[in-house]
GROMACS .gro file of N, CA, C and O in nm:
model
  412
    1MET      N    1   0.634   1.445   2.088
    1MET     CA    2   0.660   1.354   1.978
    1MET      C    3   0.608   1.416   1.848
    1MET      O    4   0.497   1.465   1.842
    2THR      N    5   0.689   1.412   1.746
    2THR     CA    6   0.643   1.464   1.617
    2THR      C    7   0.575   1.353   1.539
    2THR      O    8   0.609   1.236   1.552
    3GLU      N    9   0.479   1.393   1.459
    3GLU     CA   10   0.407   1.295   1.377
    3GLU      C   11   0.498   1.245   1.265
    3GLU      O   12   0.578   1.321   1.211
    4PRO      N   13   0.484   1.118   1.228
    4PRO     CA   14   0.568   1.066   1.120
    4PRO      C   15   0.529   1.130   0.986
    4PRO      O   16   0.413   1.162   0.964
    5GLU      N   17   0.629   1.150   0.903
    5GLU     CA   18   0.601   1.203   0.771
    5GLU      C   19   0.586   1.085   0.676
    5GLU      O   20   0.672   0.998   0.670
    6PHE      N   21   0.477   1.085   0.605
    6PHE     CA   22   0.449   0.977   0.511
    6PHE      C   23   0.354   1.026   0.404
    6PHE      O   24   0.282   1.123   0.424
    7ALA      N   25   0.357   0.957   0.292
    7ALA     CA   26   0.259   0.984   0.187
    7ALA      C   27   0.145   0.886   0.207
    7ALA      O   28   0.166   0.773   0.251
    8GLU      N   29   0.026   0.930   0.174
    8GLU     CA   30  -0.093   0.850   0.200
    8GLU      C   31  -0.178   0.836   0.074
    8GLU      O   32  -0.200   0.933   0.003
    9TYR      N   33  -0.221   0.714   0.049
    9TYR     CA   34  -0.321   0.686  -0.054
    9TYR      C   35  -0.440   0.623   0.018
    9TYR      O   36  -0.422   0.550   0.116
   10SER      N   37  -0.560   0.651  -0.030
   10SER     CA   38  -0.677   0.589   0.033
   10SER      C   39  -0.780   0.551  -0.073
   10SER      O   40  -0.789   0.615  -0.179
   11TRP      N   41  -0.854   0.447  -0.042
   11TRP     CA   42  -0.960   0.398  -0.130
   11TRP      C   43  -1.081   0.369  -0.043
   11TRP      O   44  -1.070   0.306   0.062
   12ASP      N   45  -1.198   0.414  -0.088
   12ASP     CA   46  -1.322   0.384  -0.016
   12ASP      C   47  -1.354   0.235  -0.023
   12ASP      O   48  -1.415   0.181   0.069
   13PHE      N   49  -1.311   0.171  -0.133
   13PHE     CA   50  -1.338   0.027  -0.147
   13PHE      C   51  -1.236  -0.034  -0.243
   13PHE      O   52  -1.216   0.015  -0.353
   14LEU      N   53  -1.173  -0.140  -0.197
   14LEU     CA   54  -1.090  -0.224  -0.283
   14LEU      C   55  -1.140  -0.366  -0.269
   14LEU      O   56  -1.172  -0.412  -0.159
   15GLU      N   57  -1.149  -0.436  -0.381
   15GLU     CA   58  -1.198  -0.573  -0.381
   15GLU      C   59  -1.088  -0.670  -0.338
   15GLU      O   60  -0.971  -0.654  -0.375
   16ARG      N   61  -1.127  -0.769  -0.261
   16ARG     CA   62  -1.034  -0.875  -0.218
   16ARG      C   63  -0.965  -0.933  -0.342
   16ARG      O   64  -1.029  -0.959  -0.443
   17GLY      N   65  -0.834  -0.952  -0.333
   17GLY     CA   66  -0.759  -1.009  -0.443
   17GLY      C   67  -0.701  -0.906  -0.538
   17GLY      O   68  -0.620  -0.940  -0.624
   18SER      N   69  -0.742  -0.779  -0.523
   18SER     CA   70  -0.681  -0.673  -0.604
   18SER      C   71  -0.533  -0.665  -0.567
   18SER      O   72  -0.492  -0.700  -0.457
   19ILE      N   73  -0.454  -0.616  -0.661
   19ILE     CA   74  -0.311  -0.600  -0.638
   19ILE      C   75  -0.276  -0.452  -0.650
   19ILE      O   76  -0.311  -0.387  -0.748
   20LEU      N   77  -0.209  -0.400  -0.546
   20LEU     CA   78  -0.155  -0.265  -0.554
   20LEU      C   79  -0.014  -0.277  -0.610
   20LEU      O   80   0.067  -0.354  -0.560
   21VAL      N   81   0.012  -0.205  -0.716
   21VAL     CA   82   0.144  -0.204  -0.778
   21VAL      C   83   0.207  -0.068  -0.746
   21VAL      O   84   0.154   0.035  -0.787
   22VAL      N   85   0.316  -0.072  -0.670
   22VAL     CA   86   0.379   0.051  -0.622
   22VAL      C   87   0.514   0.068  -0.692
   22VAL      O   88   0.598  -0.021  -0.687
   23ILE      N   89   0.531   0.182  -0.756
   23ILE     CA   90   0.657   0.219  -0.820
   23ILE      C   91   0.723   0.324  -0.730
   23ILE      O   92   0.659   0.423  -0.694
   24LEU      N   93   0.848   0.301  -0.695
   24LEU     CA   94   0.921   0.391  -0.607
   24LEU      C   95   1.054   0.431  -0.669
   24LEU      O   96   1.115   0.351  -0.742
   25SER      N   97   1.102   0.551  -0.636
   25SER     CA   98   1.234   0.593  -0.683
   25SER      C   99   1.343   0.557  -0.583
   25SER      O  100   1.460   0.578  -0.610
   26GLY      N  101   1.306   0.504  -0.468
   26GLY     CA  102   1.401   0.464  -0.365
   26GLY      C  103   1.331   0.378  -0.263
   26GLY      O  104   1.211   0.353  -0.272
   27PRO      N  105   1.404   0.330  -0.162
   27PRO     CA  106   1.343   0.241  -0.062
   27PRO      C  107   1.240   0.314   0.025
   27PRO      O  108   1.253   0.434   0.051
   28ALA      N  109   1.139   0.240   0.067
   28ALA     CA  110   1.035   0.294   0.155
   28ALA      C  111   0.961   0.179   0.221
   28ALA      O  112   0.957   0.068   0.169
   29HIS      N  113   0.903   0.209   0.336
   29HIS     CA  114   0.815   0.114   0.403
   29HIS      C  115   0.676   0.132   0.343
   29HIS      O  116   0.625   0.244   0.336
   30LEU      N  117   0.615   0.023   0.299
   30LEU     CA  118   0.478   0.026   0.246
   30LEU      C  119   0.388  -0.041   0.348
   30LEU      O  120   0.412  -0.154   0.387
   31ARG      N  121   0.284   0.030   0.390
   31ARG     CA  122   0.195  -0.021   0.494
   31ARG      C  123   0.050  -0.010   0.447
   31ARG      O  124  -0.006   0.100   0.444
   32LEU      N  125  -0.009  -0.124   0.410
   32LEU     CA  126  -0.149  -0.129   0.371
   32LEU      C  127  -0.231  -0.160   0.496
   32LEU      O  128  -0.209  -0.263   0.560
   33MET      N  129  -0.324  -0.069   0.529
   33MET     CA  130  -0.398  -0.081   0.655
   33MET      C  131  -0.546  -0.052   0.637
   33MET      O  132  -0.584   0.029   0.553
   34ASP      N  133  -0.626  -0.118   0.720
   34ASP     CA  134  -0.768  -0.085   0.726
   34ASP      C  135  -0.782   0.045   0.806
   34ASP      O  136  -0.684   0.094   0.864
   35PRO      N  137  -0.901   0.105   0.809
   35PRO     CA  138  -0.916   0.235   0.877
   35PRO      C  139  -0.874   0.236   1.024
   35PRO      O  140  -0.813   0.332   1.071
   36GLU      N  141  -0.905   0.130   1.097
   36GLU     CA  142  -0.871   0.125   1.240
   36GLU      C  143  -0.719   0.124   1.260
   36GLU      O  144  -0.666   0.195   1.345
   37ASN      N  145  -0.650   0.041   1.184
   37ASN     CA  146  -0.505   0.034   1.197
   37ASN      C  147  -0.438   0.161   1.145
   37ASN      O  148  -0.335   0.204   1.199
   38PHE      N  149  -0.495   0.223   1.042
   38PHE     CA  150  -0.439   0.349   0.993
   38PHE      C  151  -0.450   0.458   1.099
   38PHE      O  152  -0.356   0.535   1.120
   39ALA      N  153  -0.563   0.463   1.169
   39ALA     CA  154  -0.581   0.561   1.277
   39ALA      C  155  -0.477   0.538   1.386
   39ALA      O  156  -0.416   0.632   1.438
   40ALA      N  157  -0.453   0.411   1.420
   40ALA     CA  158  -0.351   0.379   1.521
   40ALA      C  159  -0.212   0.421   1.472
   40ALA      O  160  -0.132   0.477   1.547
   41PHE      N  161  -0.182   0.394   1.346
   41PHE     CA  162  -0.055   0.433   1.285
   41PHE      C  163  -0.036   0.585   1.296
   41PHE      O  164   0.070   0.633   1.336
   42GLN      N  165  -0.139   0.660   1.261
   42GLN     CA  166  -0.132   0.807   1.266
   42GLN      C  167  -0.109   0.857   1.408
   42GLN      O  168  -0.043   0.958   1.429
   43ASP      N  169  -0.167   0.785   1.505
   43ASP     CA  170  -0.155   0.826   1.646
   43ASP      C  171  -0.028   0.776   1.711
   43ASP      O  172  -0.006   0.798   1.831
   44GLY      N  173   0.056   0.703   1.635
   44GLY     CA  174   0.180   0.650   1.692
   44GLY      C  175   0.159   0.531   1.782
   44GLY      O  176   0.245   0.497   1.863
   45GLU      N  177   0.044   0.466   1.768
   45GLU     CA  178   0.013   0.348   1.849
   45GLU      C  179   0.048   0.221   1.772
   45GLU      O  180   0.082   0.226   1.653
   46GLU      N  181   0.035   0.108   1.838
   46GLU     CA  182   0.061  -0.020   1.774
   46GLU      C  183  -0.044  -0.046   1.666
   46GLU      O  184  -0.162  -0.018   1.685
   47PHE      N  185   0.000  -0.100   1.552
   47PHE     CA  186  -0.091  -0.124   1.440
   47PHE      C  187  -0.046  -0.248   1.365
   47PHE      O  188   0.069  -0.293   1.378
   48ASP      N  189  -0.136  -0.304   1.286
   48ASP     CA  190  -0.105  -0.415   1.196
   48ASP      C  191  -0.115  -0.363   1.054
   48ASP      O  192  -0.202  -0.281   1.022
   49ALA      N  193  -0.027  -0.415   0.967
   49ALA     CA  194  -0.027  -0.370   0.828
   49ALA      C  195   0.022  -0.483   0.739
   49ALA      O  196   0.091  -0.574   0.783
   50PHE      N  197  -0.015  -0.475   0.612
   50PHE     CA  198   0.035  -0.564   0.508
   50PHE      C  199   0.137  -0.486   0.427
   50PHE      O  200   0.124  -0.365   0.411
   51GLY      N  201   0.236  -0.553   0.374
   51GLY     CA  202   0.338  -0.486   0.295
   51GLY      C  203   0.474  -0.513   0.354
   51GLY      O  204   0.503  -0.624   0.397
   52GLY      N  205   0.556  -0.412   0.360
   52GLY     CA  206   0.689  -0.426   0.416
   52GLY      C  207   0.785  -0.326   0.356
   52GLY      O  208   0.743  -0.228   0.293
   53LEU      N  209   0.913  -0.353   0.373
   53LEU     CA  210   1.016  -0.265   0.318
   53LEU      C  211   1.035  -0.296   0.170
   53LEU      O  212   1.067  -0.408   0.134
   54ALA      N  213   1.012  -0.197   0.088
   54ALA     CA  214   1.029  -0.212  -0.056
   54ALA      C  215   1.163  -0.152  -0.095
   54ALA      O  216   1.186  -0.033  -0.074
   55ARG      N  217   1.249  -0.234  -0.149
   55ARG     CA  218   1.379  -0.186  -0.195
   55ARG      C  219   1.385  -0.177  -0.347
   55ARG      O  220   1.465  -0.105  -0.401
   56ARG      N  221   1.300  -0.255  -0.414
   56ARG     CA  222   1.296  -0.255  -0.561
   56ARG      C  223   1.153  -0.234  -0.608
   56ARG      O  224   1.059  -0.278  -0.543
   57ALA      N  225   1.140  -0.172  -0.722
   57ALA     CA  226   1.007  -0.151  -0.780
   57ALA      C  227   0.995  -0.238  -0.904
   57ALA      O  228   1.096  -0.268  -0.967
   58PRO      N  229   0.880  -0.281  -0.943
   58PRO     CA  230   0.754  -0.256  -0.872
   58PRO      C  231   0.739  -0.350  -0.753
   58PRO      O  232   0.789  -0.462  -0.753
   59TYR      N  233   0.670  -0.301  -0.651
   59TYR     CA  234   0.638  -0.379  -0.532
   59TYR      C  235   0.489  -0.405  -0.536
   59TYR      O  236   0.411  -0.314  -0.564
   60ARG      N  237   0.449  -0.528  -0.511
   60ARG     CA  238   0.307  -0.565  -0.519
   60ARG      C  239   0.254  -0.607  -0.383
   60ARG      O  240   0.320  -0.682  -0.313
   61ILE      N  241   0.134  -0.558  -0.352
   61ILE     CA  242   0.066  -0.595  -0.228
   61ILE      C  243  -0.073  -0.644  -0.264
   61ILE      O  244  -0.149  -0.573  -0.331
   62LYS      N  245  -0.107  -0.764  -0.219
   62LYS     CA  246  -0.240  -0.819  -0.245
   62LYS      C  247  -0.337  -0.775  -0.135
   62LYS      O  248  -0.306  -0.786  -0.016
   63VAL      N  249  -0.453  -0.727  -0.175
   63VAL     CA  250  -0.556  -0.683  -0.081
   63VAL      C  251  -0.622  -0.807  -0.020
   63VAL      O  252  -0.679  -0.889  -0.092
   64PRO      N  253  -0.613  -0.823   0.114
   64PRO     CA  254  -0.660  -0.946   0.178
   64PRO      C  255  -0.812  -0.962   0.189
   64PRO      O  256  -0.863  -1.073   0.194
   65HIS      N  257  -0.884  -0.850   0.196
   65HIS     CA  258  -1.031  -0.858   0.200
   65HIS      C  259  -1.090  -0.727   0.149
   65HIS      O  260  -1.024  -0.623   0.149
   66SER      N  261  -1.212  -0.735   0.102
   66SER     CA  262  -1.280  -0.618   0.045
   66SER      C  263  -1.311  -0.516   0.153
   66SER      O  264  -1.343  -0.552   0.267
   67GLY      N  265  -1.304  -0.389   0.115
   67GLY     CA  266  -1.338  -0.282   0.208
   67GLY      C  267  -1.254  -0.160   0.182
   67GLY      O  268  -1.182  -0.150   0.083
   68PRO      N  269  -1.260  -0.062   0.276
   68PRO     CA  270  -1.179   0.059   0.263
   68PRO      C  271  -1.035   0.030   0.305
   68PRO      O  272  -1.011  -0.049   0.396
   69TRP      N  273  -0.939   0.096   0.239
   69TRP     CA  274  -0.797   0.072   0.267
   69TRP      C  275  -0.718   0.201   0.258
   69TRP      O  276  -0.753   0.293   0.183
   70PHE      N  277  -0.608   0.204   0.333
   70PHE     CA  278  -0.510   0.313   0.330
   70PHE      C  279  -0.374   0.252   0.303
   70PHE      O  280  -0.341   0.145   0.355
   71LEU      N  281  -0.295   0.322   0.223
   71LEU     CA  282  -0.156   0.283   0.201
   71LEU      C  283  -0.069   0.399   0.245
   71LEU      O  284  -0.083   0.511   0.196
   72ALA      N  285   0.020   0.372   0.341
   72ALA     CA  286   0.118   0.472   0.384
   72ALA      C  287   0.252   0.436   0.324
   72ALA      O  288   0.295   0.320   0.330
   73ILE      N  289   0.316   0.534   0.264
   73ILE     CA  290   0.451   0.519   0.210
   73ILE      C  291   0.540   0.602   0.300
   73ILE      O  292   0.531   0.725   0.303
   74ASP      N  293   0.624   0.533   0.376
   74ASP     CA  294   0.696   0.592   0.488
   74ASP      C  295   0.846   0.567   0.473
   74ASP      O  296   0.886   0.453   0.442
   75VAL      N  297   0.927   0.668   0.492
   75VAL     CA  298   1.073   0.651   0.482
   75VAL      C  299   1.141   0.665   0.618
   75VAL      O  300   1.263   0.677   0.625
   76ALA      N  301   1.064   0.656   0.726
   76ALA     CA  302   1.120   0.669   0.861
   76ALA      C  303   1.232   0.568   0.883
   76ALA      O  304   1.218   0.450   0.852
   77GLY      N  305   1.344   0.618   0.931
   77GLY     CA  306   1.457   0.532   0.965
   77GLY      C  307   1.540   0.485   0.847
   77GLY      O  308   1.635   0.409   0.865
   78LEU      N  309   1.507   0.530   0.727
   78LEU     CA  310   1.579   0.482   0.608
   78LEU      C  311   1.685   0.580   0.559
   78LEU      O  312   1.760   0.549   0.468
   79ASN      N  313   1.690   0.700   0.617
   79ASN     CA  314   1.790   0.799   0.580
   79ASN      C  315   1.785   0.832   0.430
   79ASN      O  316   1.889   0.840   0.364
   80VAL      N  317   1.665   0.845   0.377
   80VAL     CA  318   1.645   0.885   0.238
   80VAL      C  319   1.547   1.001   0.236
   80VAL      O  320   1.470   1.021   0.329
   81ARG      N  321   1.550   1.076   0.127
   81ARG     CA  322   1.459   1.190   0.111
   81ARG      C  323   1.404   1.191  -0.030
   81ARG      O  324   1.468   1.144  -0.123
   82GLY      N  325   1.287   1.250  -0.042
   82GLY     CA  326   1.230   1.275  -0.173
   82GLY      C  327   1.202   1.152  -0.257
   82GLY      O  328   1.225   1.153  -0.377
   83VAL      N  329   1.154   1.045  -0.195
   83VAL     CA  330   1.120   0.925  -0.272
   83VAL      C  331   0.990   0.952  -0.348
   83VAL      O  332   0.887   0.982  -0.290
   84ARG      N  333   0.999   0.945  -0.479
   84ARG     CA  334   0.880   0.960  -0.563
   84ARG      C  335   0.807   0.827  -0.568
   84ARG      O  336   0.869   0.721  -0.562
   85HIS      N  337   0.675   0.834  -0.585
   85HIS     CA  338   0.596   0.711  -0.583
   85HIS      C  339   0.474   0.725  -0.672
   85HIS      O  340   0.426   0.835  -0.698
   86GLU      N  341   0.430   0.610  -0.717
   86GLU     CA  342   0.309   0.600  -0.799
   86GLU      C  343   0.244   0.467  -0.763
   86GLU      O  344   0.312   0.366  -0.749
   87VAL      N  345   0.113   0.468  -0.748
   87VAL     CA  346   0.040   0.347  -0.711
   87VAL      C  347  -0.072   0.324  -0.811
   87VAL      O  348  -0.147   0.415  -0.844
   88SER      N  349  -0.084   0.200  -0.858
   88SER     CA  350  -0.197   0.163  -0.942
   88SER      C  351  -0.262   0.038  -0.883
   88SER      O  352  -0.199  -0.038  -0.810
   89VAL      N  353  -0.389   0.019  -0.915
   89VAL     CA  354  -0.465  -0.094  -0.864
   89VAL      C  355  -0.503  -0.183  -0.981
   89VAL      O  356  -0.560  -0.136  -1.080
   90VAL      N  357  -0.472  -0.312  -0.968
   90VAL     CA  358  -0.513  -0.410  -1.067
   90VAL      C  359  -0.623  -0.494  -1.002
   90VAL      O  360  -0.597  -0.569  -0.908
   91PRO      N  361  -0.749  -0.480  -1.050
   91PRO     CA  362  -0.859  -0.556  -0.990
   91PRO      C  363  -0.847  -0.704  -1.021
   91PRO      O  364  -0.783  -0.743  -1.120
   92PRO      N  365  -0.909  -0.790  -0.940
   92PRO     CA  366  -0.898  -0.934  -0.960
   92PRO      C  367  -0.947  -0.980  -1.098
   92PRO      O  368  -0.892  -1.073  -1.155
   93GLN      N  369  -1.048  -0.912  -1.154
   93GLN     CA  370  -1.098  -0.951  -1.285
   93GLN      C  371  -0.989  -0.935  -1.392
   93GLN      O  372  -0.977  -1.017  -1.482
   94LYS      N  373  -0.911  -0.830  -1.382
   94LYS     CA  374  -0.804  -0.804  -1.477
   94LYS      C  375  -0.695  -0.910  -1.463
   94LYS      O  376  -0.638  -0.955  -1.562
   95LEU      N  377  -0.666  -0.951  -1.341
   95LEU     CA  378  -0.566  -1.056  -1.317
   95LEU      C  379  -0.612  -1.187  -1.380
   95LEU      O  380  -0.534  -1.258  -1.441
   96GLU      N  381  -0.741  -1.218  -1.366
   96GLU     CA  382  -0.795  -1.342  -1.423
   96GLU      C  383  -0.788  -1.339  -1.575
   96GLU      O  384  -0.756  -1.439  -1.640
   97GLN      N  385  -0.817  -1.223  -1.635
   97GLN     CA  386  -0.809  -1.210  -1.780
   97GLN      C  387  -0.666  -1.234  -1.828
   97GLN      O  388  -0.644  -1.299  -1.929
   98ARG      N  389  -0.569  -1.182  -1.755
   98ARG     CA  390  -0.429  -1.200  -1.792
   98ARG      C  391  -0.389  -1.348  -1.786
   98ARG      O  392  -0.318  -1.399  -1.871
   99ARG      N  393  -0.437  -1.418  -1.681
   99ARG     CA  394  -0.404  -1.561  -1.665
   99ARG      C  395  -0.465  -1.646  -1.775
   99ARG      O  396  -0.407  -1.743  -1.820
  100SER      N  397  -0.585  -1.607  -1.819
  100SER     CA  398  -0.653  -1.688  -1.920
  100SER      C  399  -0.618  -1.645  -2.062
  100SER      O  400  -0.669  -1.704  -2.158
  101GLY      N  401  -0.535  -1.542  -2.077
  101GLY     CA  402  -0.492  -1.498  -2.209
  101GLY      C  403  -0.595  -1.416  -2.283
  101GLY      O  404  -0.588  -1.401  -2.404
  102LYS      N  405  -0.693  -1.359  -2.213
  102LYS     CA  406  -0.799  -1.281  -2.277
  102LYS      C  407  -0.771  -1.132  -2.273
  102LYS      O  408  -0.858  -1.053  -2.298
  103ASP      N  409  -0.652  -1.093  -2.242
  103ASP     CA  410  -0.618  -0.951  -2.230
  103ASP      C  411  -0.591  -0.887  -2.363
  103ASP      O  412  -0.543  -0.938  -2.456
   0.00000   0.00000   0.00000
């Protein structure tokens, strides 16, 4: 079995409620995983992830709890190549400032 080809982003710590904003040039599977599930994903085992199939950008994923996180950007089964991507993190404090008009 060959290992899946995917792009990987990792963070030592993301705060609960942060939003990952993903910009893509084409469709891709976005999989936000904790370290244990990411290891299972890499090994081709069963895993749990947040996210899904992104067909339009920007795609947003909310971080469910504080801790280390991995984001895999995977085009397996989509019959596409060379999807460019960019990821930014909006911390919860910034979201609150935007809601209250203090930005």
